[in-house]
Coordinates of C-alpha atoms in Angstrom, one line a residue:
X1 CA 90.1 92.8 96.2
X2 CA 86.7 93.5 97.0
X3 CA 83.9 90.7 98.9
X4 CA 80.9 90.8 101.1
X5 CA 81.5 89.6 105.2
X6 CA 79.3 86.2 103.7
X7 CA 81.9 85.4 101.0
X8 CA 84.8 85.2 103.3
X9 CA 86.5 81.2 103.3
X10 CA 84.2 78.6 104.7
X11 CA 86.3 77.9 107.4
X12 CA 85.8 80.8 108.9
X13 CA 82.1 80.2 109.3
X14 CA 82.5 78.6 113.0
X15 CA 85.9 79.5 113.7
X16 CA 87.1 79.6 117.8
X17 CA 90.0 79.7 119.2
X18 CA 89.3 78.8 122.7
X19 CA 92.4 79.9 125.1
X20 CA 91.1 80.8 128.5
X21 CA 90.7 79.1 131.9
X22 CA 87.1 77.4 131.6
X23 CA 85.1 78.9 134.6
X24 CA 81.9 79.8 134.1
X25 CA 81.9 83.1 134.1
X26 CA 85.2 83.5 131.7
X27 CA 83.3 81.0 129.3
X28 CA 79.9 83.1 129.9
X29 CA 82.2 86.3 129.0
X30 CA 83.9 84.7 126.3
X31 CA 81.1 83.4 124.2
X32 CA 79.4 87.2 124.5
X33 CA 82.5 88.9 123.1
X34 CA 82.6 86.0 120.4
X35 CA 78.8 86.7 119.3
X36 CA 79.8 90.5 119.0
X37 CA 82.7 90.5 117.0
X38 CA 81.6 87.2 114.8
X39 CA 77.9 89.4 113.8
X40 CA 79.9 92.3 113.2
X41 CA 82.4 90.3 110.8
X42 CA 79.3 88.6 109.1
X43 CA 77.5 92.1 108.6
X44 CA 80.8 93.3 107.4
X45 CA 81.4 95.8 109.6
X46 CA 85.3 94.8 109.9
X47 CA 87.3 92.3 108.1
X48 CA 88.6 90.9 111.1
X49 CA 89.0 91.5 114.8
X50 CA 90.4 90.2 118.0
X51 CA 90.3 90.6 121.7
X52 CA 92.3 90.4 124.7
X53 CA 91.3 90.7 128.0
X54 CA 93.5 90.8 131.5
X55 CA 92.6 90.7 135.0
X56 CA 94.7 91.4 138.1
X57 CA 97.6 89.5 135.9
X58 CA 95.4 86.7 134.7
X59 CA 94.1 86.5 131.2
X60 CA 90.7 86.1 131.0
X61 CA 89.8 86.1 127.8
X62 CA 91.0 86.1 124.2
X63 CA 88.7 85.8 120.9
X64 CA 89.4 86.4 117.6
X65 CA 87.2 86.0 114.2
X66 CA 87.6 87.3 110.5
X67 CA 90.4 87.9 108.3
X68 CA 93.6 89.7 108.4
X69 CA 94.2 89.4 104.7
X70 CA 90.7 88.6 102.5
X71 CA 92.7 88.8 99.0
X72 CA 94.9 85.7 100.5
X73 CA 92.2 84.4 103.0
X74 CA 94.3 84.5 105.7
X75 CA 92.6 84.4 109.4
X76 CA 93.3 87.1 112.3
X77 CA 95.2 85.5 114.5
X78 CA 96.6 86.6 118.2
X79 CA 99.9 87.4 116.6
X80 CA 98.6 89.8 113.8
X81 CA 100.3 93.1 113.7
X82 CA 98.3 96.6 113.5
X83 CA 99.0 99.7 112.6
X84 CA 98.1 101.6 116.1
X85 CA 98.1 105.0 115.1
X86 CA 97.2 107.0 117.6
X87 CA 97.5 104.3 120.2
X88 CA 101.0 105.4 119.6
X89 CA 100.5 108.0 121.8
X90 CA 100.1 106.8 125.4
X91 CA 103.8 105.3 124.7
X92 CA 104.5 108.9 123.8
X93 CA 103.4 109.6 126.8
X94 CA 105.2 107.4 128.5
X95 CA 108.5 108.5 127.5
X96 CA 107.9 112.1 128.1
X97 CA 106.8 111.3 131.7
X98 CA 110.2 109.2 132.2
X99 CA 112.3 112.0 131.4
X100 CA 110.0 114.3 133.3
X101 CA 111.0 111.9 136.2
X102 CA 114.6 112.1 135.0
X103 CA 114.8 115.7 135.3
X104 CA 115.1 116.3 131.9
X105 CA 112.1 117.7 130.5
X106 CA 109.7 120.2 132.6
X107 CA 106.6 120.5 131.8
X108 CA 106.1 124.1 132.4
X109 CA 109.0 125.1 130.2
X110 CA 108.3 126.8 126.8
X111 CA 108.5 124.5 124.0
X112 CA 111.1 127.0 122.5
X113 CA 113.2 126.5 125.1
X114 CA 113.6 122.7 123.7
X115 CA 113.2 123.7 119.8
X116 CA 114.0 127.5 119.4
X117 CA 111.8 127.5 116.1
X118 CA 108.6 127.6 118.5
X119 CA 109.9 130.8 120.0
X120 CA 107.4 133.2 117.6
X121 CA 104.2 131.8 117.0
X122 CA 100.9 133.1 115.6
X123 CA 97.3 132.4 115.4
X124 CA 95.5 132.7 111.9
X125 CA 92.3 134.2 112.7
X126 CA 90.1 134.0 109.1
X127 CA 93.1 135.0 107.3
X128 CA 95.1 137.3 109.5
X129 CA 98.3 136.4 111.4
X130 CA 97.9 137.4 115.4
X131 CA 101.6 137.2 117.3
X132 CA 100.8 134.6 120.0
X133 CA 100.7 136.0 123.7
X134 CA 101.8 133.0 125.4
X135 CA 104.3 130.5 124.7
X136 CA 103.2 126.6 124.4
X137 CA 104.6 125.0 127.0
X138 CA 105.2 121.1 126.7
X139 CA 102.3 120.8 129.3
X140 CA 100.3 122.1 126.0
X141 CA 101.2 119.5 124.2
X142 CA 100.6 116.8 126.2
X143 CA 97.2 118.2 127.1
X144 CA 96.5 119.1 123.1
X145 CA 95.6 122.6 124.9
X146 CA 98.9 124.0 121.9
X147 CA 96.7 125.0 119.2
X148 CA 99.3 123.0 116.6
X149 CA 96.5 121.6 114.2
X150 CA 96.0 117.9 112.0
X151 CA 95.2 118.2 108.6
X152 CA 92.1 119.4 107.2
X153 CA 89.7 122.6 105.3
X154 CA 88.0 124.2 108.0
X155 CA 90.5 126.9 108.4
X156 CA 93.9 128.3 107.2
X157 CA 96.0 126.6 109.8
X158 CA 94.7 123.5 109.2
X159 CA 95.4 124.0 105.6
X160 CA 98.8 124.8 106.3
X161 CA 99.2 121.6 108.2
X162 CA 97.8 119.8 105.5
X163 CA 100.4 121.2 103.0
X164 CA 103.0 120.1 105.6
X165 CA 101.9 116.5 106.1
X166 CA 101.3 116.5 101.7
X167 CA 105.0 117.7 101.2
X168 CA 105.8 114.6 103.6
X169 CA 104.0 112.4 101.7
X170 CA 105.5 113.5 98.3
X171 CA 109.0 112.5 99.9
X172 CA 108.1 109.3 101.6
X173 CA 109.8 107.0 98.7
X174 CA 112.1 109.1 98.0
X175 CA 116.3 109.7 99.0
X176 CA 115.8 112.2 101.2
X177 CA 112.3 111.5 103.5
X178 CA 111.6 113.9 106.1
X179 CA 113.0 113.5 109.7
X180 CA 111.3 113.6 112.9
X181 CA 113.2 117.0 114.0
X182 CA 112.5 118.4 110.6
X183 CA 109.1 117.4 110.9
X184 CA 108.7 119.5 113.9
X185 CA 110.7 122.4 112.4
X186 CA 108.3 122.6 109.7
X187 CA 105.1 122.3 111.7
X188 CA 106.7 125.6 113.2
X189 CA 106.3 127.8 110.3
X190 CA 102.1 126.3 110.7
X191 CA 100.2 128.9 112.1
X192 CA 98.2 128.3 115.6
X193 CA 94.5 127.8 115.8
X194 CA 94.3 129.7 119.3
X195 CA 96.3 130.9 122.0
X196 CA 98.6 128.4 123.6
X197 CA 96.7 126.7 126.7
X198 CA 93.2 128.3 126.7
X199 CA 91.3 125.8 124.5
X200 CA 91.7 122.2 123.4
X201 CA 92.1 120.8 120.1
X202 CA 93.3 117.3 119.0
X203 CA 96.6 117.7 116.2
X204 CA 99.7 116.7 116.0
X205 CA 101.2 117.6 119.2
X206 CA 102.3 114.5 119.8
X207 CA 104.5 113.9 117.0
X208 CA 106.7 117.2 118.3
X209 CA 107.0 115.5 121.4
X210 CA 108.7 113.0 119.5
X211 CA 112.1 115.5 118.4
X212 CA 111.4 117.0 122.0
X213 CA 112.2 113.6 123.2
X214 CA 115.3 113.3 120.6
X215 CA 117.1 116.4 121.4
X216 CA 116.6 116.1 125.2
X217 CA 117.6 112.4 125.0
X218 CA 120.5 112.6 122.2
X219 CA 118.7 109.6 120.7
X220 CA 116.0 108.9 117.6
X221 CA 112.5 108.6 119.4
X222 CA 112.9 104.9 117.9
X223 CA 116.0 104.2 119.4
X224 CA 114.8 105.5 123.2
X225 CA 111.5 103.4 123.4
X226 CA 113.3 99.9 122.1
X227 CA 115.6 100.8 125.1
X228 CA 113.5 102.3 127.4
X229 CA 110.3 100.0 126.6
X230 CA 110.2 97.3 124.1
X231 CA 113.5 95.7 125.7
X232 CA 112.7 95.9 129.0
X233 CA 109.0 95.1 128.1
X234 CA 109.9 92.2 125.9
X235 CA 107.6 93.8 122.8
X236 CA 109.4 92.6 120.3
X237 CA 106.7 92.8 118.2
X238 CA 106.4 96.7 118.2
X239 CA 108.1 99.3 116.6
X240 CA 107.6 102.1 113.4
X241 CA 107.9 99.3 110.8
X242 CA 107.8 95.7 110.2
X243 CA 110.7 94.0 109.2
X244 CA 110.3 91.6 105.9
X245 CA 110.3 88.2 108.1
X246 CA 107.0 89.8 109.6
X247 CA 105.6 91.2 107.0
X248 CA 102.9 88.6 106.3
X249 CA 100.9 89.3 110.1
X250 CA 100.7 92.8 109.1
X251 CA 96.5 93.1 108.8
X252 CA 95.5 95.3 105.6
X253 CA 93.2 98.1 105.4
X254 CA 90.2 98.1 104.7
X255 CA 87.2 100.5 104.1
X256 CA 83.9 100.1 103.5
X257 CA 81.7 100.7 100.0
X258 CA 78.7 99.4 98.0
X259 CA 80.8 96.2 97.0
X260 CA 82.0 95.3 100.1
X261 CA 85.0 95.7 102.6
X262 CA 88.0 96.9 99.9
X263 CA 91.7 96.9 100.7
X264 CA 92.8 100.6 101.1
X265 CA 96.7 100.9 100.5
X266 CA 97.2 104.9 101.8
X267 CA 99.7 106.5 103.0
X268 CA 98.3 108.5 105.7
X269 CA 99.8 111.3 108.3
X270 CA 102.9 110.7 106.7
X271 CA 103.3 107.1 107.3
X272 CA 103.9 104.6 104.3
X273 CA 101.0 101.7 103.7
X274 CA 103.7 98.6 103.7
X275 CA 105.4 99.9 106.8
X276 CA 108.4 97.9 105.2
X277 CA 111.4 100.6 105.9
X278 CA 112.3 101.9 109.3
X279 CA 111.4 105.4 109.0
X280 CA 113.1 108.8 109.8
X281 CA 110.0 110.3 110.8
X282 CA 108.7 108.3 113.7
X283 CA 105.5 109.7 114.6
X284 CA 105.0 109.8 118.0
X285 CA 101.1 110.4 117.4
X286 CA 100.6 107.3 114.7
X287 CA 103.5 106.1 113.8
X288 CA 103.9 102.6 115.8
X289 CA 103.0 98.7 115.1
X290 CA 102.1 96.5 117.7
X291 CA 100.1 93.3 118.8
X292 CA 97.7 92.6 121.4
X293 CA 99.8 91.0 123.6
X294 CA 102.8 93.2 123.6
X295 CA 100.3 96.4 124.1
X296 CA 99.3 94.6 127.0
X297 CA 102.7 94.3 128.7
X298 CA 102.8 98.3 127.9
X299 CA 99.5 98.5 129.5
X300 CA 100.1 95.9 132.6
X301 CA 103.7 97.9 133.3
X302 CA 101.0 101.1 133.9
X303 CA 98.6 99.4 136.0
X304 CA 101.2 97.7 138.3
X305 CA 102.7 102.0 138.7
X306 CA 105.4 101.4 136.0
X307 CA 106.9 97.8 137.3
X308 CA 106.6 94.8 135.3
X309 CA 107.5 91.4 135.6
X310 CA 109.6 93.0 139.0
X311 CA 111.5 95.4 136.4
X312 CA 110.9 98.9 137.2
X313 CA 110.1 100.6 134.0
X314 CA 108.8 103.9 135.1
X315 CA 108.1 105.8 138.7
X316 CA 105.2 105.2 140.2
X317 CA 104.7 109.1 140.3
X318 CA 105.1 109.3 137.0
X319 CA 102.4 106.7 135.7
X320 CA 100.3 108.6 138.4
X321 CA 101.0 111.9 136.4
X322 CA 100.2 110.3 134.0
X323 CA 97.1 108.8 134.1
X324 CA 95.5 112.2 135.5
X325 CA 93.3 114.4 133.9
X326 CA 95.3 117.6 132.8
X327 CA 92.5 120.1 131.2
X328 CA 89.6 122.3 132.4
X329 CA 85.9 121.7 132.2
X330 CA 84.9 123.7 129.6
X331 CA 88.3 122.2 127.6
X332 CA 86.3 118.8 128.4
X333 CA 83.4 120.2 127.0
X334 CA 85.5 120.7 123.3
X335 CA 86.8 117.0 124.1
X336 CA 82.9 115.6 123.9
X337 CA 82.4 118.0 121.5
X338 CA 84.2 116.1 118.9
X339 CA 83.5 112.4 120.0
X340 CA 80.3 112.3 121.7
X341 CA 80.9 108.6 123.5
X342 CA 83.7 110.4 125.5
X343 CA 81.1 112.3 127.8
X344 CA 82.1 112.3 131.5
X345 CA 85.3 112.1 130.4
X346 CA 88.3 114.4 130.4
X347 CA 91.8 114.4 128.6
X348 CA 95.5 114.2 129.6
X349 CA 99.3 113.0 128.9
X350 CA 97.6 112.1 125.6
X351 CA 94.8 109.9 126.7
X352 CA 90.9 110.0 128.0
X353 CA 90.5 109.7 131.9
X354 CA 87.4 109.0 133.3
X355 CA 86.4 111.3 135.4
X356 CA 82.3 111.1 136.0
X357 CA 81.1 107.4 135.2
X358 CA 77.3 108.4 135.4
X359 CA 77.6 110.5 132.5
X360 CA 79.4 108.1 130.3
X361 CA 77.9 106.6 127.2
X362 CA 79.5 102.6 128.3
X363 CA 80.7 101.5 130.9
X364 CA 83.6 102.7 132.6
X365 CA 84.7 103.5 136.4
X366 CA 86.1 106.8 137.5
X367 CA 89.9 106.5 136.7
X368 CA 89.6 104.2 133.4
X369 CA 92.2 105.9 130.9
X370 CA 93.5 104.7 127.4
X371 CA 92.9 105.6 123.7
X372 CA 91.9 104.3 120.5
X373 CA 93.3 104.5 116.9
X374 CA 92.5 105.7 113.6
X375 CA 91.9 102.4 112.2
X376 CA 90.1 101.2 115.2
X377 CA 92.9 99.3 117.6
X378 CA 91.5 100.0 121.2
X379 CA 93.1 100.7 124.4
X380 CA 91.8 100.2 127.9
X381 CA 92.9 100.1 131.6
X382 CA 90.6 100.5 134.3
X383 CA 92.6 101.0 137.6
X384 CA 89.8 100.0 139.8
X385 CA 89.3 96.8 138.7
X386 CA 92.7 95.9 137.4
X387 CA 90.9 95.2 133.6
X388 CA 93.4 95.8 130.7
X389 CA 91.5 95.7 127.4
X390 CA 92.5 95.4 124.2
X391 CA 91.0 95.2 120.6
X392 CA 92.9 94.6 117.4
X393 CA 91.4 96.2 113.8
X394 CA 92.3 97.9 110.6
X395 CA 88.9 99.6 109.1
X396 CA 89.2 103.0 108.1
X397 CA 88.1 105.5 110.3
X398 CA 87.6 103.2 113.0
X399 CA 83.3 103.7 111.3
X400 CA 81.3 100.4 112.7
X401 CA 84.1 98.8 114.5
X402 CA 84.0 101.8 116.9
X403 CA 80.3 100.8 118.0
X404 CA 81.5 97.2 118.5
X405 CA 84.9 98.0 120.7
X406 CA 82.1 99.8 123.4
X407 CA 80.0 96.6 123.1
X408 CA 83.2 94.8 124.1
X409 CA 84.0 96.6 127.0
X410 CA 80.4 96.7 128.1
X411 CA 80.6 93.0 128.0
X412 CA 83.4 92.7 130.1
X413 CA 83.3 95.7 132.8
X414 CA 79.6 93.6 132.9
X415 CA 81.0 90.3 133.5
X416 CA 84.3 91.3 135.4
X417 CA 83.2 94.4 137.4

């Protein structure tokens, strides 16, 4: 179905859902974000969008405007589910850092040693195959410093991962899907873009951490974070598909065109539109589903060092790890390169860390870390002020919604700062 932002139900016109303590200051913040995210939904920059912000423990705010469905009319509400994409990847993180800490993974050893198809690697260099001098090490991959490419034209191991991800995509409905550990074996036979740790380069490392995680932990990826994470967390509203009893607080896609915001049903990275089937590839860069307020027990167990609710989750050494900045300048300097909002900041463990808040383009404190997703879900902690920040979305691209999640935050590091 296609409609203009004006056209949306009536109801919607003046729509609040007011849940927060009412001090001044929360109400002051609170009425700002809902301005933002209500102008952006009339101009039809997103179909719908909520917010949630926490503080030292305390919610502080939550808003929420728009539609998760427009076809049906059905409203965003605080219990919509998103597609994360590649705010999958912090809990990707996670997990590797928690068998780090568990002696079971080092970070220095060769990827090979894990999954011996990585043992000989080369980089395509405009057409001709170059065997790789170093090994990537699963350091590379959590730093994107491997040179394992996404999808896309610009070169020929690109293209090659794009033939991988299309032959995924031709199987997705079919008897015999691809799996997570043949997903990686696959990606093995894609040639590198450069030489294992010297430059940085955003791909699909994170979905071979997720069969390095299997065959260390005997486990699907799946199965280890529902027993490692969403039990203990109590998100039992996340996982790599939404069972049928959910289905309906699943927000559609949308993207944008001359009509209007238009529902886009695509299969993208190989991960199927409905997300109605558990999957056997679970993507450990896209693949999850999630609300706001189970992402935030994720992101509350990190700010409280890996204990929540007095459940110890992870080491506090490992969220440290973690949440540190793992690459060199001048690998920061291909980080910016690509998004130009990221400046002062730096990359690592599969997130952005804030590491010079004078040269950022919002505001941010030394130490903030998180990430975003390709449909514009939004991720933020910022240690020093004990701020966890979330925003829920589905636009292609992330496009206009990506200007409005910084207007967000500036509104709240401005009010709670």
């Amino acid at each position: 179905m296609e409609t203009h932002a004006a056209d949306f139900c009536k109801y919607l016109k003046d729509r609040r859902i007011f849940r927060i303590n009412k001090e001044n200051g929360e109400v002051t913040m609170y009425n700002k974000i809902y301005s933002a995210i209500k102008n952006a939904v009339d101009n039809g920059d997103a179909a719908g969008v909520n917010t949630l912000i926490i503080q030292n423990g305390k919610e502080k705010a939550y808003c929420e405007y728009g539609l998760r469905d427009i076809g049906n009319c059905l409203p965003i509400t605080r219990d919509t589910i998103f597609r994360l994409y590649s705010q999958t990847k912090p809990v990707t993180s996670a997990a590797v850092m928690l068998l780090v800490s568990q002696g079971k993974i080092d970070l220095s050893a060769w990827l090979s040693d894990y999954i011996p198809e990585f043992d000989n690697m080369y980089i395509n260099t405009n057409g001709e195959k170059i065997p790789c001098q170093n090994h990537i090490t699963v350091k590379d991959l959590m730093n994107m410093t491997s040179g394992i490419p996404y999808p896309g034209e610009w070169c020929e191991s690109v293209k090659q991962s794009g033939e991988i991800f299309w032959k995924i995509d031709q199987r997705l409905y079919s008897d015999s899907p691809v799996s997570t550990a043949e997903f990686a074996s696959m990606m093995s036979g894609v040639d590198l873009c450069f030489e294992p740790g010297t430059e940085f380069m955003y791909g699909a490392s994170a979905d071979i951490l997720g069969a390095l995680i299997e065959h260390v932990s005997s486990m699907s990826f799946r199965d280890f974070l529902i027993k490692n994470f969403f039990e203990p967390l109590e998100m039992n509203d996340t996982d790599f598909y939404v069972p049928k009893e959910k289905s309906y607080r699943l927000a559609k896609v949308y993207d944008y065109s001359e009509n209007g915001l238009t529902e886009v049903k695509t299969n993208h990275l190989g991960l199927r539109y409905e997300r109605d089937v558990i999957p056997l590839f679970q993507s450990g860069g896209a693949g999850l589903c999630s609300t706001l307020d189970d992402y935030a027990k994720f992101g509350l167990m990190l700010l409280n060092n890996g204990e929540y609710n007095g459940r110890r989750i992870m080491p506090p050494q490992a969220v440290k790890f973690m949440t540190t900045s793992g690459i060199t300048t001048e690998q920061s300097l291909q980080l910016i390169s690509g998004w130009q909002w990221l400046s002062g900041y730096s990359y690592g463990n599969l997130m952005r860390i804030c590491k010079d808040e004078s040269l950022t383009s919002l505001f941010s404190s030394n130490g903030e870390y998180g990430w975003d997703g390709w449909l514009g879900t939004f991720f933020s902690n910022e240690p020093a002020h004990g701020i966890t920040m979330l925003v829920g979305v589905q636009q292609v691209g992330v496009g206009k919604s990506g200007s409005l999640t910084r207007k967000i935050k500036n509104i709240v590091m401005s009010e709670l700062a």
